PDB file of C-alpha atoms in Angstrom:
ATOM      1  CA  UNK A   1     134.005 117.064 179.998  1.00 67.00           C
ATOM      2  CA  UNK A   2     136.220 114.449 177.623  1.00 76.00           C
ATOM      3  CA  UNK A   3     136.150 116.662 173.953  1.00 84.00           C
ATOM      4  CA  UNK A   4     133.887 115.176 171.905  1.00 91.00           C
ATOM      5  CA  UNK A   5     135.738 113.225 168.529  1.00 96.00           C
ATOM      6  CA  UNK A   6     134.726 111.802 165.153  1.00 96.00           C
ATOM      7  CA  UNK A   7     135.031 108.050 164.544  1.00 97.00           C
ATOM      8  CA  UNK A   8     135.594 106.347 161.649  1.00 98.00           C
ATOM      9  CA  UNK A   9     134.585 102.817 161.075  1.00 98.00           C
ATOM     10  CA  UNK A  10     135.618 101.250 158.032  1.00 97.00           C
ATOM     11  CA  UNK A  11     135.927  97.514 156.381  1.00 96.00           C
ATOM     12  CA  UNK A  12     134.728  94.641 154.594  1.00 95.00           C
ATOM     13  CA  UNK A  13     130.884  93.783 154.554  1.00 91.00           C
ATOM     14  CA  UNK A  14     129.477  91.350 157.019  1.00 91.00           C
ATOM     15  CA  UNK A  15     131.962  92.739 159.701  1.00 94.00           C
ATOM     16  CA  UNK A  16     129.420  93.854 162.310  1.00 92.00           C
ATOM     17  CA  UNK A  17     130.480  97.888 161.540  1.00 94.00           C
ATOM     18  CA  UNK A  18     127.021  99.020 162.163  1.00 91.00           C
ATOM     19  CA  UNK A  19     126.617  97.300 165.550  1.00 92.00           C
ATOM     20  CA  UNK A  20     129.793  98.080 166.826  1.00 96.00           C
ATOM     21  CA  UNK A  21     128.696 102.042 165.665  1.00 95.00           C
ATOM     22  CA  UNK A  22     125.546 101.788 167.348  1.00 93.00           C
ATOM     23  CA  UNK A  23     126.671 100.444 170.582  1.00 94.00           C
ATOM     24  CA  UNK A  24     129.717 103.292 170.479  1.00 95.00           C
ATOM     25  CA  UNK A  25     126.825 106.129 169.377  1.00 93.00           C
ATOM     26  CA  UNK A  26     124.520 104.989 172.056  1.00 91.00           C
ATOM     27  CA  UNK A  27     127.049 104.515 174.915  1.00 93.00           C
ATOM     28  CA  UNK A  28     128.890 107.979 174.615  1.00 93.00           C
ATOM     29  CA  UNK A  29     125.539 110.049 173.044  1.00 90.00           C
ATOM     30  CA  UNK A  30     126.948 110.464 169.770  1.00 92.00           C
ATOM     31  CA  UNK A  31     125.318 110.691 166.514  1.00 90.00           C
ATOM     32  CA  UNK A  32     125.341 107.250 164.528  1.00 92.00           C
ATOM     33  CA  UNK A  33     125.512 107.274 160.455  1.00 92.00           C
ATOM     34  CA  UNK A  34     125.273 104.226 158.914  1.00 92.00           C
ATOM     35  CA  UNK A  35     126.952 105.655 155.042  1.00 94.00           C
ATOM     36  CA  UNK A  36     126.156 101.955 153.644  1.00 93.00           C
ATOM     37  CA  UNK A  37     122.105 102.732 154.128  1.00 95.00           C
ATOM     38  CA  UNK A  38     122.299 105.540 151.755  1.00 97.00           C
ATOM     39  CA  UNK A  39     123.886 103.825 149.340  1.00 97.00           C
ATOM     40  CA  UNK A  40     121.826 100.650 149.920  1.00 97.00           C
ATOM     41  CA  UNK A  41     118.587 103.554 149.411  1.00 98.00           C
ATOM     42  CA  UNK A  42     120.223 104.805 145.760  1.00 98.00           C
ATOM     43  CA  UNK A  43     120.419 101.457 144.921  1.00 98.00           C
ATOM     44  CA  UNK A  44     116.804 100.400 146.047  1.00 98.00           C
ATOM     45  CA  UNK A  45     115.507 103.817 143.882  1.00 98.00           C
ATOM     46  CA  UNK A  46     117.436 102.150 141.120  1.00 98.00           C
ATOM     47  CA  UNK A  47     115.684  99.386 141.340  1.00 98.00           C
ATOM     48  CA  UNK A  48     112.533 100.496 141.650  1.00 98.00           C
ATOM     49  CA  UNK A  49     112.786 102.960 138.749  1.00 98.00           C
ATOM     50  CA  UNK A  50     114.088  99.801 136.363  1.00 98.00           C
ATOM     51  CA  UNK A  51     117.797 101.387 136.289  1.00 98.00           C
ATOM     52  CA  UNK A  52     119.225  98.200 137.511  1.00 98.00           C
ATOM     53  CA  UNK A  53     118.175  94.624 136.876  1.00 97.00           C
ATOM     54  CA  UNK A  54     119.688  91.406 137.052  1.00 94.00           C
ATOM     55  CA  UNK A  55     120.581  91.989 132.665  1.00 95.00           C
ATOM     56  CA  UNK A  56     121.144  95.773 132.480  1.00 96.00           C
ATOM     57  CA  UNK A  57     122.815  98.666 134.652  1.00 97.00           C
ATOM     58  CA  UNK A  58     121.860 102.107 132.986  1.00 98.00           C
ATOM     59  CA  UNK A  59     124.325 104.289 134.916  1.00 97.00           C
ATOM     60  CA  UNK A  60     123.835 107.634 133.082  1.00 97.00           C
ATOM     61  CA  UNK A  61     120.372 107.261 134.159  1.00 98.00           C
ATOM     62  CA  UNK A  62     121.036 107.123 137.149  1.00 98.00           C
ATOM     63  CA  UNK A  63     123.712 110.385 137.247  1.00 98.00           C
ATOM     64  CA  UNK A  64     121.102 112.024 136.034  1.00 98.00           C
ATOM     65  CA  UNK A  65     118.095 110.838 138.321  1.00 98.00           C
ATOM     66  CA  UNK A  66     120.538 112.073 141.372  1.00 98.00           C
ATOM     67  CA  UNK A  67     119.465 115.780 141.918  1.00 97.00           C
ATOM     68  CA  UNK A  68     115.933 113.827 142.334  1.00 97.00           C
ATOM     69  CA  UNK A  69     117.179 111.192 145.205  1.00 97.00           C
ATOM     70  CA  UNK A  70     116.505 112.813 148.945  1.00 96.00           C
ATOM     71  CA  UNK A  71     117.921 110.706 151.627  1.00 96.00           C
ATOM     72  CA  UNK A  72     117.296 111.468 154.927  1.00 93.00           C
ATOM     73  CA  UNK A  73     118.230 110.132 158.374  1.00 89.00           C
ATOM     74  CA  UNK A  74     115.849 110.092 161.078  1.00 88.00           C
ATOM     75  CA  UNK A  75     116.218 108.945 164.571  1.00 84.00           C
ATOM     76  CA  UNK A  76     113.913 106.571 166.108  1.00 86.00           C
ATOM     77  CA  UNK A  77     113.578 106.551 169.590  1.00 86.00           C
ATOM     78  CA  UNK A  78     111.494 103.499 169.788  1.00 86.00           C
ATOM     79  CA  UNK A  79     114.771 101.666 168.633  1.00 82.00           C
ATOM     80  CA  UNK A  80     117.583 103.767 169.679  1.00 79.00           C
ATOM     81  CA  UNK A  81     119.233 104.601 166.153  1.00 80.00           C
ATOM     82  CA  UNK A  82     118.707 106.265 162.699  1.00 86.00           C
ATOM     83  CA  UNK A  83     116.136 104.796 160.233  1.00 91.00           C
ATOM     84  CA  UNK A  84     116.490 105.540 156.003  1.00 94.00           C
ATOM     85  CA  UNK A  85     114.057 107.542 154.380  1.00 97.00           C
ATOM     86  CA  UNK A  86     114.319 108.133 150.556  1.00 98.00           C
ATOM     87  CA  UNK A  87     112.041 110.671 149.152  1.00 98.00           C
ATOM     88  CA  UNK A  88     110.448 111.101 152.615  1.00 97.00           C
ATOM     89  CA  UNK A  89     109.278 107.397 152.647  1.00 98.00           C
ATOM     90  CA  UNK A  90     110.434 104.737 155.686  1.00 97.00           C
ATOM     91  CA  UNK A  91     112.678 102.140 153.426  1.00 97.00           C
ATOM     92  CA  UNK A  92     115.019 101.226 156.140  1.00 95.00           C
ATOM     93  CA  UNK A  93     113.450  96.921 156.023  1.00 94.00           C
ATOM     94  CA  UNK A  94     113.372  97.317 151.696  1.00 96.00           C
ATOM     95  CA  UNK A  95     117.216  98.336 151.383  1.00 97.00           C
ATOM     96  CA  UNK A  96     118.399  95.327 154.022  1.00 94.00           C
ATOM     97  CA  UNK A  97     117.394  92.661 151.362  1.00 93.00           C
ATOM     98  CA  UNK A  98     119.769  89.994 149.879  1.00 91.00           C
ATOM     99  CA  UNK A  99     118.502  91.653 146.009  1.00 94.00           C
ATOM    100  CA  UNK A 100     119.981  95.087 147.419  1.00 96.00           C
ATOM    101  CA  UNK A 101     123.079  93.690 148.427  1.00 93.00           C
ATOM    102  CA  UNK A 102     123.800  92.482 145.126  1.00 93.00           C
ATOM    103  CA  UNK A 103     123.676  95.370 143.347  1.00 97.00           C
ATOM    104  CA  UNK A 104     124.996  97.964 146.075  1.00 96.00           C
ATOM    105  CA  UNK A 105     128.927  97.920 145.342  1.00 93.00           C
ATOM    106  CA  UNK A 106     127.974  98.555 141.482  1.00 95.00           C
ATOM    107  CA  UNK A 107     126.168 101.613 142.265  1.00 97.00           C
ATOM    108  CA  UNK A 108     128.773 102.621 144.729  1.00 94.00           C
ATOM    109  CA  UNK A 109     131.421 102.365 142.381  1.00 94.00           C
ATOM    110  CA  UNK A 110     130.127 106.024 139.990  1.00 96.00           C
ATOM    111  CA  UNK A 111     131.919 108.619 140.689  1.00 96.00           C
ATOM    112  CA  UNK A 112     128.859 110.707 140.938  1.00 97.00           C
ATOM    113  CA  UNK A 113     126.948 108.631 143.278  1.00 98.00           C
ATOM    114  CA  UNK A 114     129.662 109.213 145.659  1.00 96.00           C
ATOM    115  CA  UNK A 115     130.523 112.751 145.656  1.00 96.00           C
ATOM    116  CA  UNK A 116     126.840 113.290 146.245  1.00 97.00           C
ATOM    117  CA  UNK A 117     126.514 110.980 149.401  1.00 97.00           C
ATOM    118  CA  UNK A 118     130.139 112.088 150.666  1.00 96.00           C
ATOM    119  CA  UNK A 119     129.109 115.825 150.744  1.00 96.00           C
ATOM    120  CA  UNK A 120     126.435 115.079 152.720  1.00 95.00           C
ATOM    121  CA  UNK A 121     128.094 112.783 155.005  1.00 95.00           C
ATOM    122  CA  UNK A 122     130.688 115.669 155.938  1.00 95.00           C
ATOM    123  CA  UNK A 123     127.857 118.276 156.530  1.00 94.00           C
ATOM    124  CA  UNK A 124     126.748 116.025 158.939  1.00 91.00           C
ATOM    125  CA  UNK A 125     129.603 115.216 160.796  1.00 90.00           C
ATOM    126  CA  UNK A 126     130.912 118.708 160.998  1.00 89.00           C
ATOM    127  CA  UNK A 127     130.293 119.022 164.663  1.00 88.00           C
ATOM    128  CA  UNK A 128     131.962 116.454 165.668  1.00 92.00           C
ATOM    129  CA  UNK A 129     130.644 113.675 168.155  1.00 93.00           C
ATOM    130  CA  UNK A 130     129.676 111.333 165.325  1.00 95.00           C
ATOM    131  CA  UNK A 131     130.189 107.462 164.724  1.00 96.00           C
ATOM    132  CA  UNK A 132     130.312 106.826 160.750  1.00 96.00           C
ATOM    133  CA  UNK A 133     130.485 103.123 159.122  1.00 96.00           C
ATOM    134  CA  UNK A 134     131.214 102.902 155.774  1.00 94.00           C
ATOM    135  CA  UNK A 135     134.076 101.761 152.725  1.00 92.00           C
ATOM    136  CA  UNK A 136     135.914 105.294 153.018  1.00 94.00           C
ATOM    137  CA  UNK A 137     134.820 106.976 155.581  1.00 97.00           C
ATOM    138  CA  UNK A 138     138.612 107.154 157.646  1.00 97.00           C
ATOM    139  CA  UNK A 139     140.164 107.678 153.634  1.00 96.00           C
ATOM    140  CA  UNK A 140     137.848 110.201 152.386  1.00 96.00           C
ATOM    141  CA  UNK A 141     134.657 110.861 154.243  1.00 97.00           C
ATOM    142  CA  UNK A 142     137.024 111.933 157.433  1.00 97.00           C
ATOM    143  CA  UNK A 143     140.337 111.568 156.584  1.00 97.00           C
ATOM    144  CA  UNK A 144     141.225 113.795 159.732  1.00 96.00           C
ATOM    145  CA  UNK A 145     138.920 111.564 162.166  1.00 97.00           C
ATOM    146  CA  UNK A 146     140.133 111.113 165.807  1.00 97.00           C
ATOM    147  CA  UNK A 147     139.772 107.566 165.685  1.00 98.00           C
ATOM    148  CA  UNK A 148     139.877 105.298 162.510  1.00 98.00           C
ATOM    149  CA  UNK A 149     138.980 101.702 162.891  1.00 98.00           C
ATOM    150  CA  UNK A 150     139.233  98.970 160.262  1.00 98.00           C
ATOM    151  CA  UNK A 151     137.311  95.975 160.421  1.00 97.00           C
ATOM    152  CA  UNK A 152     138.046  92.396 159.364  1.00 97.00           C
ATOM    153  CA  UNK A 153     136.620  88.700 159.561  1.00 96.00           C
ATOM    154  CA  UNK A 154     137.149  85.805 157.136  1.00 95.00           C
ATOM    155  CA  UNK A 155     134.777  85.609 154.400  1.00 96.00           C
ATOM    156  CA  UNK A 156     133.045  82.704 156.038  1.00 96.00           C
ATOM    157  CA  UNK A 157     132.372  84.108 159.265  1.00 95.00           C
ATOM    158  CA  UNK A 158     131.583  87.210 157.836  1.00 96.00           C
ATOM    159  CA  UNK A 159     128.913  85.029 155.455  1.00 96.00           C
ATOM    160  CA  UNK A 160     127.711  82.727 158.280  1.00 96.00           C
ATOM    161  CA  UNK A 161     126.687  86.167 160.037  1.00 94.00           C
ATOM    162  CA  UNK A 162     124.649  87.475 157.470  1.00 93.00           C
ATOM    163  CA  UNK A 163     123.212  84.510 156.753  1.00 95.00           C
ATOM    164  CA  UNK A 164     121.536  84.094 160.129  1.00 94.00           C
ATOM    165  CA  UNK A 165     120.672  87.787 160.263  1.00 91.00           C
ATOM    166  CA  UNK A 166     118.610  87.436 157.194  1.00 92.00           C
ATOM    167  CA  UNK A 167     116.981  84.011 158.304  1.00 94.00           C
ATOM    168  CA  UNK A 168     116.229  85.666 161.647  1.00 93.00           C
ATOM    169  CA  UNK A 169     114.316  88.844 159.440  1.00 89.00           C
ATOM    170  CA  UNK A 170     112.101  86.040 157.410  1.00 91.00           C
ATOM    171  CA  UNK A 171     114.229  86.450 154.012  1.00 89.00           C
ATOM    172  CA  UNK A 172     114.855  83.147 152.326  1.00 90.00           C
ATOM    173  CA  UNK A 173     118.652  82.593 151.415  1.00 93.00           C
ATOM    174  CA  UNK A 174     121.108  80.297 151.038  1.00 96.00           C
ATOM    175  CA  UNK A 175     124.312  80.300 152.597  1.00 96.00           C
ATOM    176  CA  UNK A 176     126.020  79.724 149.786  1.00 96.00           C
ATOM    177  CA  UNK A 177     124.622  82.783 148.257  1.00 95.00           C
ATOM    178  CA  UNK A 178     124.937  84.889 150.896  1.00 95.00           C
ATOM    179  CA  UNK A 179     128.878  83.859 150.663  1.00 96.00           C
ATOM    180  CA  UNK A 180     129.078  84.014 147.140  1.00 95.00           C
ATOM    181  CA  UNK A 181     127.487  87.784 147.537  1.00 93.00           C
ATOM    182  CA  UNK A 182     130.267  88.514 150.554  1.00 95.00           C
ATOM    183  CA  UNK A 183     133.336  87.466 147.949  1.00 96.00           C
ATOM    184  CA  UNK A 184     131.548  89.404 145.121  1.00 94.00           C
ATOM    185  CA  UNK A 185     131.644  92.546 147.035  1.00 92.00           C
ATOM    186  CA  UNK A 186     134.986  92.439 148.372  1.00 95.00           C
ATOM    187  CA  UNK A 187     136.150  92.103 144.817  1.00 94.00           C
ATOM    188  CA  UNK A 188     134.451  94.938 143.746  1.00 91.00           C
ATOM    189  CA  UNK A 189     134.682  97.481 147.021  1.00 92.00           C
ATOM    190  CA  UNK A 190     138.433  96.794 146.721  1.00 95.00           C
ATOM    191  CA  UNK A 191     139.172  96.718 142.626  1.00 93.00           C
ATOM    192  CA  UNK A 192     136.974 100.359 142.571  1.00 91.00           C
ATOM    193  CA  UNK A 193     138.650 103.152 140.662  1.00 90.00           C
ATOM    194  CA  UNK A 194     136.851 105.782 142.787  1.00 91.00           C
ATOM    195  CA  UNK A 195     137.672 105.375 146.670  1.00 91.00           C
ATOM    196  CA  UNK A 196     138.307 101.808 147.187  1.00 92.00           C
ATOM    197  CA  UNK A 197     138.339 100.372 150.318  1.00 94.00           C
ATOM    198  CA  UNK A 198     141.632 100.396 151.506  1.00 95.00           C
ATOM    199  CA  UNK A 199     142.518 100.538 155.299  1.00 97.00           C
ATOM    200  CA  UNK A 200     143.500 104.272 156.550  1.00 97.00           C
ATOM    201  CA  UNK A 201     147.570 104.345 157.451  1.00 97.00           C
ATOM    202  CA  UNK A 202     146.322 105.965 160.652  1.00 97.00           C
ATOM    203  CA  UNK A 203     143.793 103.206 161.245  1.00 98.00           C
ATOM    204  CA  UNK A 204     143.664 100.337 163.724  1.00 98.00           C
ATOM    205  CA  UNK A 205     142.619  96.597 162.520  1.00 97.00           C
ATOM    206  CA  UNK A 206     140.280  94.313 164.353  1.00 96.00           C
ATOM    207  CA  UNK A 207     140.061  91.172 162.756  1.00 96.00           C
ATOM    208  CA  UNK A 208     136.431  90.186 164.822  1.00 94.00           C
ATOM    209  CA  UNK A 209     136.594  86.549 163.691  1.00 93.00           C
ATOM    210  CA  UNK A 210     137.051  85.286 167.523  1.00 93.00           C
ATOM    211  CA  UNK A 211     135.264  87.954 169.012  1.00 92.00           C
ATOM    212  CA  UNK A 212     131.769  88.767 170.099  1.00 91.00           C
ATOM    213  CA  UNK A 213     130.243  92.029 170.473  1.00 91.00           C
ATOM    214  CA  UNK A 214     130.642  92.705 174.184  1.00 94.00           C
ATOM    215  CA  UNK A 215     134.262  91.525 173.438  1.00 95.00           C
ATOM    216  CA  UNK A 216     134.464  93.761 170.402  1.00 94.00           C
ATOM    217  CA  UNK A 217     132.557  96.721 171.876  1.00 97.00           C
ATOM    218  CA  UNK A 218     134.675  96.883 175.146  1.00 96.00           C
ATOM    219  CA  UNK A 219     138.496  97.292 172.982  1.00 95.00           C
ATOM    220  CA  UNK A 220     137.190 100.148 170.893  1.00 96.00           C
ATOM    221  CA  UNK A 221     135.950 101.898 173.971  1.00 96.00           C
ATOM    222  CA  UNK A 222     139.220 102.015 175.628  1.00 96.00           C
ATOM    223  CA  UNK A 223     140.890 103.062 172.087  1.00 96.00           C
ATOM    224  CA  UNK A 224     138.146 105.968 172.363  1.00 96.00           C
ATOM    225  CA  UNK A 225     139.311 106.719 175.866  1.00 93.00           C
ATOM    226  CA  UNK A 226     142.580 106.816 175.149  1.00 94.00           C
ATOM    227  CA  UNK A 227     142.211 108.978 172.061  1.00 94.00           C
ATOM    228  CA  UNK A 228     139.967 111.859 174.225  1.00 90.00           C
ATOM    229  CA  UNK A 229     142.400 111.596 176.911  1.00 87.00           C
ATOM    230  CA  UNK A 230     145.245 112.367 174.850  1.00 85.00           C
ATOM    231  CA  UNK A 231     143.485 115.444 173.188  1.00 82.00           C
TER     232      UNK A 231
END
């Protein structure tokens, strides 16, 4: 039996991380953790609580609302993969949104946000045999991971993407926006004080521009072969 490893998937947004985990999860019976859905859930409870609007971002009420924020991932076997609860209520559809996405690197950015969510990303990957997607996950999450993986695209593909995805789940967005959210977020995910996104030295680059997902899915796997072979 191959020893089981950790695998960290980091990059820019729009970059097709959480399919690529999913298909890697699923294929070698690993557990999947999408890290961007519990931010995306903190920001969706800041939301609805009035801590973050469009003209104000109260982020001391927020540090202090954390010790009341329970995030929890729970597999669905009906679709193959993890769904967010926060609070013990389903919100994995309300934290996909275009309003969400917008606001999501400013919440990531506080220091306290992220020590929470790291802690429990590394109690849950402490076995081993996990798939994690995220910002930091190969810098800071896992910084001793197996395999790191960084992903790129151009900020157009990467916007033409999530523009489609969103028209295919009924929201109403314009590309434009959706590219104009894309650039925003890069600025901010990389400009961070607190774990920026930088790529691991350690970590391999896939710029996925000119690639589909079989394409995509099939050169990780052999990387992950390689890596348990070498163990």
């Amino acid at each position: 039996m191959k020893p089981r490893i950790t695998i960290a998937i980091d990059g820019y947004s729009s970059t097709g991380k959480s399919t690529l985990a999913k298909q890697l999860a699923s294929h070698l019976g690993y557990i999947y953790v999408d890290s961007g859905a519990m931010y995306r859930a903190v920001t969706y409870f800041a939301m609805q609580q009035g801590i973050i609007t469009k003209d104000n971002f109260d982020r001391q009420r927020l540090v202090a609302a954390l010790p009341t924020i329970e995030l929890d991932l729970r597999f669905n076997p009906d679709i193959g993969y993890s769904e967010m609860y926060l609070n013990g209520t389903n919100v994995e559809q309300e934290i996909r949104t275009i309003d969400v996405s917008n606001f999501v690197s400013l919440v990531a950015e506080i220091s306290e946000v992220r020590h929470k969510l790291v802690a429990q990303q590394q109690q849950m990957g402490k076995g081993k045999g996990v798939v994690m997607d995220g910002r930091d996950i190969g810098t800071v999450v896992f910084p001793d991971a197996e395999l790191k993986i960084f992903m790129t695209a151009s900020p157009t593909t990467r916007a033409e993407r999530r523009y489609k995805e969103l028209l295919q789940k009924g929201h109403e967005v314009t590309l434009e926006e959706v590219l104009q959210n894309v650039q925003q977020r890069d600025h901010i995910d990389t400009h961070r004080n607190d774990s920026p996104l930088v790529k691991a030295d350690d970590a391999i680059e896939i710029d996925n521009s000119d690639l589909n997902r079989e394409q995509q899915f099939s050169s990780v796997l052999t990387l992950v072969h390689r890596v348990s072979k070498n163990l």
